[in-house]
């Protein structure tokens, strides 16, 4: 499925294309049509599944369609979320997807001066993203007008419960018009969250997606922060030193695949490329030779690799990182199957660091950073950037950590449907 298939407005599609998203994630495929069909919805999904976009995109679509008045806007959307950090993340999503629309948003959270938030509310915005306590404060001060609300989104409902916000959330819901459309998202479905959904949602659709990262957890993952220009040398170094055979290497482009093959061959390593510019016969030959171990290394692009039945490999190497996290999961899912040991090695150059950060977030794994290798990132003289990206990959010690362990504990428990 493509984003076009979801019938989103072209201004949103343009923003999505710029972000490099190639296809909707499973939760987006399910949730976007339901939101557009004006259904109430319960989404059982963790952070990292693309759930923010799943509600943000159809909401922006609706707001763009109805257009806005020039005078102060009355909020059409209220998004309640437990933490300031999450409010910021949701706001970033809205900024990105609404880039080519006039849709506006503001964030409202505690722990900082209320005055600028009152000013923002006076100016008005289509979307208010906020934490429960501060939203209620502002309502009591008659600064928050929820009469024109069309959408109410309750994000991370189980976390709100854990943090003791559920009563505030209920009070807020009661301040919104009864004909609103309500979307509730939660990583787990404890009883109080189910009761909340039962009380305030009307004939909700239920959508659940597994954490996309399931296969990623069974594979040993290593990452090398390497300069782009040194990637081929590093590949050769690893294959030779670790005496690797049966290696599937992924590159982003067909020419990239050919050039990697050429450099390996120059160094005496038997390699073949596998991509769409090769004839069917040439591809079959490359595959046969890889399967019967004449070729040590097969270098493929994602699209070409999709149709091939080699998926029990000892090693997969991401020579280039994909810009879509699921592609990464599919790639590394070709190793570590059926109880076999599998290793996935990823190369990350400076320009790919944001892809890498998204992949780590998405897969909820902590790949081992291999810093002892001959081709680390060079010191960036202008910015004084460190040689490797190790430090920024360390988890921040904040509320999200608690959240993470809570979710992993929850995922260990046998999955139960809530209804
Ligand atoms: P979320 O689950 O909303 O926290 O999203 C996790 C990450 O996935 C965010 O960094 C998004 O920018 C990214 N993301 C969301 N949808 C897609 C998509 N369709 N393709 C690639 N990345 C996506």
Coordinates of C-alpha atoms and ligand atoms in Angstrom, one line a residue:
X1 CA 0.0 0.0 0.0
X2 CA 1.2 3.5 -0.7
X3 CA 0.2 6.8 1.0
X4 CA -1.6 7.8 -2.3
X5 CA -3.9 4.7 -1.7
X6 CA -5.0 6.3 1.6
X7 CA -6.4 9.3 -0.3
X8 CA -4.6 11.9 1.7
X9 CA -4.5 15.4 0.4
X10 CA -1.7 16.2 -2.0
X11 CA -0.2 18.8 0.3
X12 CA 0.2 16.2 2.9
X13 CA 1.6 13.7 0.4
X14 CA 4.2 16.3 -0.6
X15 CA 5.4 16.6 3.0
X16 CA 5.5 12.8 3.4
X17 CA 7.6 12.5 0.3
X18 CA 10.0 15.1 1.5
X19 CA 10.4 13.2 4.8
X20 CA 11.4 10.1 2.7
X21 CA 8.6 7.9 4.0
X22 CA 8.1 5.3 1.4
X23 CA 5.0 3.5 2.6
X24 CA 2.5 3.6 5.5
X25 CA 3.3 1.5 8.5
X26 CA 0.8 -1.2 9.5
X27 CA -0.9 1.0 12.0
X28 CA -1.2 3.8 9.5
X29 CA -2.7 1.5 6.9
X30 CA -5.4 0.5 9.4
X31 CA -6.0 3.7 11.4
X32 CA -6.0 6.4 8.6
X33 CA -9.0 5.0 6.7
X34 CA -11.0 4.6 10.0
X35 CA -10.3 8.2 11.1
X36 CA -11.2 9.5 7.7
X37 CA -14.5 7.4 7.9
X38 CA -15.2 9.3 11.2
X39 CA -15.0 6.3 13.4
X40 CA -14.1 6.3 17.1
X41 CA -11.1 4.2 17.6
X42 CA -8.9 2.4 20.1
X43 CA -5.4 1.9 18.9
X44 CA -3.3 -0.6 20.8
X45 CA 0.2 0.4 19.7
X46 CA 3.5 1.3 21.1
X47 CA 5.6 4.3 20.3
X48 CA 7.8 3.4 17.3
X49 CA 5.0 2.0 15.2
X50 CA 4.3 5.3 13.5
X51 CA 1.1 5.8 15.5
X52 CA 1.5 9.6 15.8
X53 CA 1.4 10.0 12.1
X54 CA -1.6 7.5 12.0
X55 CA -3.7 10.1 13.8
X56 CA -2.0 13.3 12.8
X57 CA -2.2 12.8 9.0
X58 CA -6.0 12.2 8.7
X59 CA -6.6 15.1 11.2
X60 CA -4.5 17.4 9.1
X61 CA -6.4 16.2 6.0
X62 CA -9.7 17.1 7.6
X63 CA -8.5 20.5 8.9
X64 CA -7.1 21.3 5.5
X65 CA -10.3 20.3 3.8
X66 CA -12.5 22.5 5.9
X67 CA -10.1 25.4 5.6
X68 CA -9.7 28.1 8.3
X69 CA -11.1 31.5 9.0
X70 CA -8.8 34.5 9.2
X71 CA -10.0 35.5 12.6
X72 CA -8.9 33.8 15.8
X73 CA -9.3 30.1 15.4
X74 CA -11.2 28.0 17.7
X75 CA -9.6 24.7 18.4
X76 CA -10.9 21.8 16.4
X77 CA -8.6 19.2 17.9
X78 CA -7.5 18.4 21.4
X79 CA -4.7 15.9 22.0
X80 CA -4.1 14.9 25.6
X81 CA -0.7 13.3 26.3
X82 CA 1.0 12.6 29.5
X83 CA 4.4 14.3 29.3
X84 CA 5.9 17.5 28.0
X85 CA 8.3 15.5 25.9
X86 CA 5.6 13.5 24.2
X87 CA 3.6 16.8 23.6
X88 CA 6.8 18.1 21.9
X89 CA 7.1 15.0 19.7
X90 CA 3.5 15.1 18.6
X91 CA 3.9 18.8 17.8
X92 CA 7.0 18.0 15.7
X93 CA 4.9 15.5 13.7
X94 CA 2.2 18.1 13.1
X95 CA 4.9 20.7 12.0
X96 CA 6.3 18.1 9.5
X97 CA 3.1 16.7 8.0
X98 CA 1.2 20.1 7.9
X99 CA 4.1 21.9 6.3
X100 CA 2.2 22.6 3.1
X101 CA -1.1 23.4 4.8
X102 CA -2.4 26.3 6.9
X103 CA -3.1 24.0 9.9
X104 CA -1.7 25.4 13.1
X105 CA -1.0 23.9 16.5
X106 CA 0.1 24.9 20.0
X107 CA 1.5 22.9 22.9
X108 CA 0.3 23.4 26.5
X109 CA 2.1 21.8 29.4
X110 CA 3.0 22.3 33.0
X111 CA 6.3 23.2 34.5
X112 CA 6.6 26.5 32.8
X113 CA 5.1 29.9 32.8
X114 CA 1.4 29.8 32.0
X115 CA 1.3 33.4 30.5
X116 CA 2.8 32.7 27.1
X117 CA 0.4 29.7 26.8
X118 CA -2.6 32.0 27.5
X119 CA -1.3 34.4 24.8
X120 CA -1.0 31.5 22.4
X121 CA -4.6 30.3 23.2
X122 CA -5.9 33.9 22.7
X123 CA -4.4 33.9 19.2
X124 CA -5.9 30.5 18.6
X125 CA -4.9 27.4 16.7
X126 CA -6.5 24.4 15.1
X127 CA -4.8 21.8 17.3
X128 CA -4.0 22.0 21.0
X129 CA -1.6 19.4 22.2
X130 CA -1.3 19.3 26.0
X131 CA -0.8 17.6 29.3
X132 CA -3.9 17.1 31.5
X133 CA -3.1 19.2 34.6
X134 CA -2.2 22.3 32.7
X135 CA -5.1 22.0 30.3
X136 CA -7.5 21.8 33.2
X137 CA -5.9 24.8 34.9
X138 CA -6.4 26.8 31.8
X139 CA -9.9 25.7 31.5
X140 CA -10.6 26.8 35.1
X141 CA -9.1 30.2 34.2
X142 CA -11.6 30.3 31.3
X143 CA -8.7 30.4 28.7
X144 CA -9.5 27.1 27.1
X145 CA -12.5 26.9 24.8
X146 CA -13.4 23.4 23.7
X147 CA -16.8 24.0 22.3
X148 CA -15.8 23.7 18.6
X149 CA -13.9 20.5 19.1
X150 CA -14.2 17.9 16.3
X151 CA -11.5 15.5 17.4
X152 CA -10.3 14.3 20.8
X153 CA -7.2 12.2 20.9
X154 CA -6.1 10.5 24.1
X155 CA -2.5 9.4 23.6
X156 CA -0.6 6.9 25.8
X157 CA -3.7 6.3 27.9
X158 CA -1.9 3.6 30.0
X159 CA 0.9 6.0 30.8
X160 CA -1.6 8.6 31.9
X161 CA -3.1 6.0 34.3
X162 CA 0.4 5.1 35.6
X163 CA 1.1 8.8 36.3
X164 CA -2.2 9.3 38.1
X165 CA -3.8 11.6 35.4
X166 CA -6.8 9.4 34.6
X167 CA -9.2 11.5 36.6
X168 CA -8.0 14.7 35.0
X169 CA -8.4 13.1 31.6
X170 CA -12.0 12.1 32.5
X171 CA -12.7 15.7 33.6
X172 CA -11.3 17.0 30.3
X173 CA -13.3 14.6 28.2
X174 CA -16.5 15.8 29.9
X175 CA -15.7 19.3 28.8
X176 CA -15.7 18.4 25.1
X177 CA -18.8 18.2 22.8
X178 CA -20.5 14.9 22.8
X179 CA -20.6 14.7 19.0
X180 CA -16.8 14.7 18.8
X181 CA -14.8 11.9 17.2
X182 CA -12.5 10.2 19.8
X183 CA -9.3 8.3 19.2
X184 CA -7.6 6.6 22.1
X185 CA -4.1 5.1 21.9
X186 CA -2.5 2.9 24.5
X187 CA 0.5 0.5 24.5
X188 CA -1.3 -1.8 26.9
X189 CA -5.0 -2.1 27.9
X190 CA -5.3 -2.3 31.7
X191 CA -8.9 -2.4 33.0
X192 CA -9.2 1.3 33.9
X193 CA -8.2 2.2 30.3
X194 CA -10.8 -0.3 28.9
X195 CA -13.4 1.3 31.2
X196 CA -12.5 4.8 30.1
X197 CA -12.8 3.7 26.4
X198 CA -16.2 2.0 27.2
X199 CA -17.5 5.1 28.9
X200 CA -16.4 7.7 26.4
X201 CA -16.0 6.2 23.0
X202 CA -18.9 5.4 20.7
X203 CA -18.9 2.0 18.9
X204 CA -15.1 2.2 18.7
X205 CA -13.1 0.2 16.1
X206 CA -10.2 -1.7 17.7
X207 CA -6.8 -1.7 16.0
X208 CA -3.8 -3.5 17.4
X209 CA -0.3 -3.8 16.0
X210 CA 2.5 -5.8 17.3
X211 CA 5.8 -4.0 18.0
X212 CA 7.4 -4.0 14.6
X213 CA 10.7 -4.9 16.2
X214 CA 10.0 -8.6 17.1
X215 CA 12.5 -10.2 14.7
X216 CA 15.1 -7.5 15.5
X217 CA 15.4 -8.9 19.0
X218 CA 16.6 -12.3 18.0
X219 CA 19.5 -11.0 16.0
X220 CA 22.8 -9.8 17.3
X221 CA 23.2 -6.3 16.1
X222 CA 26.4 -4.3 15.6
X223 CA 26.8 -0.8 14.2
X224 CA 29.9 0.8 12.9
X225 CA 30.0 4.6 12.6
X226 CA 32.1 5.1 9.5
X227 CA 32.9 7.8 7.0
X228 CA 30.9 7.4 3.8
X229 CA 34.1 7.3 1.7
X230 CA 35.5 4.4 3.9
X231 CA 32.6 2.1 3.8
X232 CA 34.0 -0.2 1.1
X233 CA 37.3 -0.5 2.9
X234 CA 35.4 -1.3 6.1
X235 CA 33.3 -3.9 4.4
X236 CA 36.4 -5.7 3.0
X237 CA 38.1 -5.4 6.5
X238 CA 35.1 -7.0 8.2
X239 CA 34.6 -9.8 5.7
X240 CA 38.3 -10.7 5.7
X241 CA 38.9 -10.4 9.5
X242 CA 35.8 -12.1 10.6
X243 CA 36.1 -14.7 7.8
X244 CA 32.5 -14.2 6.8
X245 CA 30.8 -16.2 4.1
X246 CA 27.2 -16.2 2.9
X247 CA 26.9 -12.5 3.4
X248 CA 23.9 -10.6 2.1
X249 CA 24.8 -6.9 1.7
X250 CA 22.1 -4.2 1.2
X251 CA 22.7 -1.0 -0.7
X252 CA 20.3 1.7 -1.4
X253 CA 20.9 2.0 -5.1
X254 CA 21.7 -0.3 -8.0
X255 CA 24.8 1.6 -9.0
X256 CA 25.9 1.4 -5.3
X257 CA 25.5 -2.4 -5.4
X258 CA 27.6 -2.7 -8.6
X259 CA 30.3 -0.5 -7.2
X260 CA 30.5 -2.5 -3.9
X261 CA 30.8 -5.7 -5.9
X262 CA 33.5 -4.2 -8.1
X263 CA 35.6 -3.2 -5.0
X264 CA 35.2 -6.6 -3.4
X265 CA 36.2 -8.4 -6.5
X266 CA 39.3 -6.2 -6.8
X267 CA 40.3 -7.5 -3.4
X268 CA 39.8 -11.1 -4.3
X269 CA 36.4 -11.6 -2.7
X270 CA 33.8 -13.4 -4.9
X271 CA 30.8 -11.2 -5.0
X272 CA 27.7 -10.6 -7.2
X273 CA 25.1 -7.9 -7.4
X274 CA 21.4 -8.6 -7.4
X275 CA 19.1 -5.8 -8.6
X276 CA 16.5 -4.7 -11.1
X277 CA 18.9 -3.7 -13.9
X278 CA 20.0 -7.2 -14.3
X279 CA 18.2 -9.6 -16.6
X280 CA 16.1 -12.4 -15.0
X281 CA 18.7 -14.9 -16.1
X282 CA 21.6 -13.0 -14.7
X283 CA 19.8 -12.6 -11.4
X284 CA 19.0 -16.3 -11.2
X285 CA 22.6 -17.1 -11.9
X286 CA 23.8 -14.8 -9.2
X287 CA 21.3 -16.3 -6.8
X288 CA 22.2 -19.9 -7.7
X289 CA 25.9 -19.2 -7.3
X290 CA 25.3 -17.6 -3.9
X291 CA 23.2 -20.5 -2.8
X292 CA 25.8 -23.1 -3.7
X293 CA 28.4 -21.0 -2.0
X294 CA 30.6 -20.1 -5.1
X295 CA 29.7 -16.5 -4.4
X296 CA 30.6 -15.4 -0.9
X297 CA 28.8 -12.1 -0.9
X298 CA 25.5 -11.1 -2.6
X299 CA 24.9 -7.3 -2.8
X300 CA 21.3 -6.5 -3.3
X301 CA 18.9 -3.6 -3.3
X302 CA 15.7 -3.8 -1.2
X303 CA 13.3 -4.1 -4.0
X304 CA 15.2 -6.8 -5.8
X305 CA 15.8 -8.7 -2.5
X306 CA 12.0 -8.7 -1.7
X307 CA 11.3 -11.6 -4.1
X308 CA 14.1 -13.9 -3.2
X309 CA 13.9 -16.9 -0.9
X310 CA 17.1 -16.6 1.0
X311 CA 16.3 -16.0 4.6
X312 CA 18.4 -18.2 6.8
X313 CA 21.7 -16.4 6.5
X314 CA 24.4 -16.1 9.1
X315 CA 25.0 -12.5 8.3
X316 CA 23.3 -9.4 6.8
X317 CA 25.2 -6.2 6.3
X318 CA 23.5 -2.8 5.8
X319 CA 26.0 -1.0 3.7
X320 CA 23.6 1.9 3.5
X321 CA 20.8 2.4 6.0
X322 CA 17.3 2.4 4.7
X323 CA 15.2 5.6 5.4
X324 CA 12.2 3.5 6.5
X325 CA 12.6 1.5 9.7
X326 CA 10.5 -1.4 8.6
X327 CA 12.8 -2.0 5.7
X328 CA 15.6 -2.4 8.2
X329 CA 13.6 -4.9 10.1
X330 CA 12.8 -6.9 7.0
X331 CA 16.5 -6.8 6.0
X332 CA 17.9 -8.1 9.3
X333 CA 15.0 -10.6 9.6
X334 CA 16.8 -12.7 6.9
X335 CA 19.2 -13.8 9.6
X336 CA 18.8 -15.4 13.0
X337 CA 15.9 -17.5 11.9
X338 CA 14.8 -20.9 13.2
X339 CA 17.0 -20.7 16.3
X340 CA 20.2 -20.1 14.3
X341 CA 22.7 -17.5 15.3
X342 CA 22.4 -14.4 13.2
X343 CA 24.4 -11.2 13.0
X344 CA 23.3 -7.9 11.5
X345 CA 26.0 -5.4 10.8
X346 CA 25.1 -1.8 10.0
X347 CA 27.2 1.0 8.6
X348 CA 26.2 4.5 9.5
X349 CA 27.8 7.5 8.0
X350 CA 27.3 11.1 9.3
X351 CA 24.5 11.8 6.8
X352 CA 22.6 8.7 8.0
X353 CA 22.6 9.4 11.7
X354 CA 19.0 10.5 11.8
X355 CA 17.9 7.3 10.0
X356 CA 19.9 5.4 12.5
X357 CA 18.3 7.2 15.5
X358 CA 14.8 6.5 14.0
X359 CA 15.7 2.8 13.5
X360 CA 16.9 2.4 17.1
X361 CA 13.8 4.1 18.4
X362 CA 11.6 2.0 16.1
X363 CA 13.1 -1.4 16.8
X364 CA 13.6 -0.7 20.5
X365 CA 16.9 -2.5 20.4
X366 CA 20.3 -1.3 21.5
X367 CA 22.8 -2.5 18.9
X368 CA 26.4 -2.8 20.0
X369 CA 28.5 0.1 18.8
X370 CA 31.8 -1.2 17.5
X371 CA 34.2 1.6 18.0
X372 CA 37.4 -0.3 17.6
X373 CA 37.8 -0.3 13.8
X374 CA 40.1 1.5 11.4
X375 CA 37.6 3.9 9.8
X376 CA 35.7 5.8 12.5
X377 CA 34.0 9.2 11.9
X378 CA 36.6 11.9 11.6
X379 CA 36.5 14.8 13.9
X380 CA 34.4 17.5 12.4
X381 CA 36.6 20.6 12.7
X382 CA 33.8 23.1 12.3
X383 CA 31.3 21.6 14.8
X384 CA 33.7 19.7 17.0
X385 CA 31.5 16.7 16.5
X386 CA 32.8 13.5 18.1
X387 CA 34.3 10.7 16.1
X388 CA 31.5 8.3 16.6
X389 CA 27.8 8.7 17.4
X390 CA 28.1 6.5 20.5
X391 CA 27.1 9.0 23.1
X392 CA 23.9 10.1 21.5
X393 CA 22.7 6.5 21.2
X394 CA 22.7 6.1 25.0
X395 CA 19.2 6.2 26.3
X396 CA 18.4 9.4 28.2
X397 CA 17.5 9.0 31.8
X398 CA 14.1 10.4 31.8
X399 CA 10.5 9.3 32.1
X400 CA 10.6 7.5 28.7
X401 CA 13.0 4.9 30.3
X402 CA 10.5 4.0 32.9
X403 CA 8.0 3.8 30.1
X404 CA 10.2 1.6 28.0
X405 CA 10.7 -1.0 30.8
X406 CA 7.1 -0.9 31.6
X407 CA 6.3 -1.6 28.0
X408 CA 8.8 -4.4 27.7
X409 CA 7.5 -6.0 30.8
X410 CA 4.0 -5.7 29.3
X411 CA 5.1 -7.3 26.1
X412 CA 6.6 -10.2 27.9
X413 CA 3.2 -11.0 29.3
X414 CA 1.1 -13.1 27.0
X415 CA -0.8 -10.9 24.7
X416 CA -4.5 -10.8 25.5
X417 CA -7.3 -9.1 23.6
X418 CA -9.0 -6.7 25.9
X419 CA -12.5 -7.4 24.8
Ligands
LIG1 P1 5.8 7.1 16.5 O1 5.4 5.7 16.7 O2 4.7 8.0 16.2 O3 6.6 7.6 17.7 O4 6.8 7.2 15.2 C1 8.1 6.6 15.2 C2 9.0 7.2 14.2 O5 8.7 6.6 12.9 C3 9.0 8.7 14.0 O6 10.3 9.1 14.1 C4 8.4 8.9 12.7 O7 8.9 10.0 12.0 C5 8.7 7.7 11.9 N1 7.6 7.3 10.9 C6 6.3 7.4 11.1 N2 5.7 6.9 10.0 C7 6.6 6.5 9.1 C8 6.6 5.9 7.8 N3 5.5 5.6 7.2 N4 7.8 5.7 7.2 C9 9.0 6.0 7.9 N5 9.1 6.5 9.1 C10 7.9 6.8 9.7

